[in-house]
Amino acid sequence: VQLQASGGGLVQPGGSLRLSCATSGNIFSMYAMAWYRQAPGKQRELVAGISRGGSANYADSVKGRFTISRDDAKNTVYLQMKSLKPEDTAVYYCNAGNYYGAYVPGRYWGQGTLVTVSS
């Protein structure tokens, strides 16, 4: 299984971006999916997760600004980001995992896509 993340870039504060993570293979529907991010000098953190059934949860820092969604027909998970802040600057990674109460990351990771929020 391969995960290919895309959509990062440079955006001004208050702007929007949409990240995509396309997966290979025919097992996308078997996994919950999530987006993580890692800022320089910080640990990787869970940003948003979405279950196989489409239920989503978010980190407090992005609630109301970010939306995770999945399209099982396209084997793709998305992260719509709005009202971006400089503190959202990070490399964003997608992951295929599962929920056991909380999201548990699996071994499949995308390569990361850099989001830079700066004026």
Tab-separated table of C-alpha atoms in Angstrom:
chain	number	residue	atom	x	y	z
A	1	VAL	CA	0.000	0.000	0.000
A	2	GLN	CA	1.344	3.408	-0.972
A	3	LEU	CA	0.052	6.786	0.150
A	4	GLN	CA	0.764	9.882	-1.957
A	5	ALA	CA	0.114	13.234	-0.288
A	6	SER	CA	-0.160	16.471	-2.240
A	7	GLY	CA	-1.572	19.981	-2.074
A	8	GLY	CA	0.826	21.748	0.255
A	9	GLY	CA	2.320	25.125	-0.459
A	10	LEU	CA	2.782	28.688	0.698
A	11	VAL	CA	-0.344	30.547	1.792
A	12	GLN	CA	-0.975	33.813	3.596
A	13	PRO	CA	-2.564	33.864	7.047
A	14	GLY	CA	-6.311	33.532	6.718
A	15	GLY	CA	-5.989	31.602	3.487
A	16	SER	CA	-7.074	28.097	2.516
A	17	LEU	CA	-5.524	24.921	1.162
A	18	ARG	CA	-6.803	21.454	0.415
A	19	LEU	CA	-4.535	18.482	0.929
A	20	SER	CA	-5.119	15.170	-0.813
A	21	CYS	CA	-3.803	11.707	-0.052
A	22	ALA	CA	-4.290	9.099	-2.750
A	23	THR	CA	-3.765	5.457	-1.897
A	24	SER	CA	-2.814	2.537	-4.078
A	25	GLY	CA	-4.300	-0.897	-3.775
A	26	ASN	CA	-7.881	-1.899	-3.178
A	27	ILE	CA	-7.909	-1.791	0.607
A	28	PHE	CA	-8.654	1.892	1.235
A	29	SER	CA	-12.148	1.126	2.506
A	30	MET	CA	-10.683	-1.227	5.119
A	31	TYR	CA	-8.866	1.573	6.964
A	32	ALA	CA	-9.622	4.612	8.984
A	33	MET	CA	-7.514	7.522	7.742
A	34	ALA	CA	-5.856	10.458	9.421
A	35	TRP	CA	-3.719	13.504	8.900
A	36	TYR	CA	-0.783	14.265	11.167
A	37	ARG	CA	1.595	17.190	11.125
A	38	GLN	CA	5.072	17.890	12.383
A	39	ALA	CA	6.418	21.384	12.855
A	40	PRO	CA	10.168	22.046	13.143
A	41	GLY	CA	11.431	21.000	16.538
A	42	LYS	CA	8.115	19.494	17.579
A	43	GLN	CA	6.649	16.031	17.788
A	44	ARG	CA	4.286	14.718	15.170
A	45	GLU	CA	0.691	15.337	16.217
A	46	LEU	CA	-2.684	14.046	15.109
A	47	VAL	CA	-4.639	16.743	13.291
A	48	ALA	CA	-7.777	14.892	12.163
A	49	GLY	CA	-9.031	11.361	11.731
A	50	ILE	CA	-11.944	9.805	9.883
A	51	SER	CA	-13.392	6.375	10.455
A	52	ARG	CA	-14.333	3.852	7.788
A	53	GLY	CA	-17.910	5.009	8.231
A	54	GLY	CA	-17.057	8.678	7.836
A	55	SER	CA	-17.086	9.874	11.460
A	56	ALA	CA	-14.447	12.515	12.029
A	57	ASN	CA	-12.561	13.931	14.982
A	58	TYR	CA	-10.168	16.845	15.229
A	59	ALA	CA	-7.444	18.282	17.365
A	60	ASP	CA	-8.727	21.206	19.417
A	61	SER	CA	-6.327	23.554	17.624
A	62	VAL	CA	-8.007	22.989	14.237
A	63	LYS	CA	-11.672	22.468	15.162
A	64	GLY	CA	-13.942	24.672	13.117
A	65	ARG	CA	-11.174	25.433	10.595
A	66	PHE	CA	-10.183	22.047	9.134
A	67	THR	CA	-12.414	19.382	7.585
A	68	ILE	CA	-11.364	15.825	6.831
A	69	SER	CA	-13.262	13.794	4.273
A	70	ARG	CA	-12.833	10.593	2.311
A	71	ASP	CA	-13.896	9.354	-1.100
A	72	ASP	CA	-13.790	5.571	-1.115
A	73	ALA	CA	-14.488	5.476	-4.863
A	74	LYS	CA	-11.282	7.443	-5.458
A	75	ASN	CA	-9.284	5.858	-2.626
A	76	THR	CA	-8.481	9.368	-1.442
A	77	VAL	CA	-8.669	11.281	1.822
A	78	TYR	CA	-8.751	15.072	1.930
A	79	LEU	CA	-7.997	17.784	4.444
A	80	GLN	CA	-9.663	21.122	3.731
A	81	MET	CA	-7.900	23.830	5.715
A	82	LYS	CA	-9.364	27.312	6.159
A	83	SER	CA	-8.441	30.372	8.222
A	84	LEU	CA	-4.858	29.182	8.268
A	85	LYS	CA	-2.513	30.541	10.915
A	86	PRO	CA	1.287	30.719	11.026
A	87	GLU	CA	1.220	28.032	13.722
A	88	ASP	CA	-0.300	25.628	11.180
A	89	THR	CA	3.031	25.624	9.359
A	90	ALA	CA	4.282	22.036	9.283
A	91	VAL	CA	4.840	18.988	7.151
A	92	TYR	CA	1.522	17.172	6.878
A	93	TYR	CA	1.399	13.380	6.643
A	94	CYS	CA	-1.478	11.048	5.876
A	95	ASN	CA	-1.809	7.689	7.582
A	96	ALA	CA	-3.927	4.575	7.227
A	97	GLY	CA	-4.898	3.088	10.566
A	98	ASN	CA	-7.886	2.220	12.680
A	99	TYR	CA	-9.946	3.311	15.627
A	100	TYR	CA	-9.752	1.405	18.893
A	101	GLY	CA	-11.533	3.965	21.002
A	102	ALA	CA	-9.061	6.545	19.731
A	103	TYR	CA	-7.231	6.646	16.405
A	104	VAL	CA	-4.288	4.256	16.260
A	105	PRO	CA	-1.853	4.916	13.408
A	106	GLY	CA	-0.970	2.063	11.108
A	107	ARG	CA	2.298	1.383	9.384
A	108	TYR	CA	1.327	3.105	6.124
A	109	TRP	CA	2.399	6.754	5.844
A	110	GLY	CA	2.432	9.251	3.036
A	111	GLN	CA	5.658	11.056	2.218
A	112	GLY	CA	4.528	14.392	3.667
A	113	THR	CA	3.578	17.678	2.090
A	114	LEU	CA	4.824	21.034	3.398
A	115	VAL	CA	2.350	23.731	4.370
A	116	THR	CA	3.813	27.163	5.057
A	117	VAL	CA	1.573	29.919	6.374
A	118	SER	CA	3.340	33.249	6.116
A	119	SER	CA	2.840	36.766	4.864
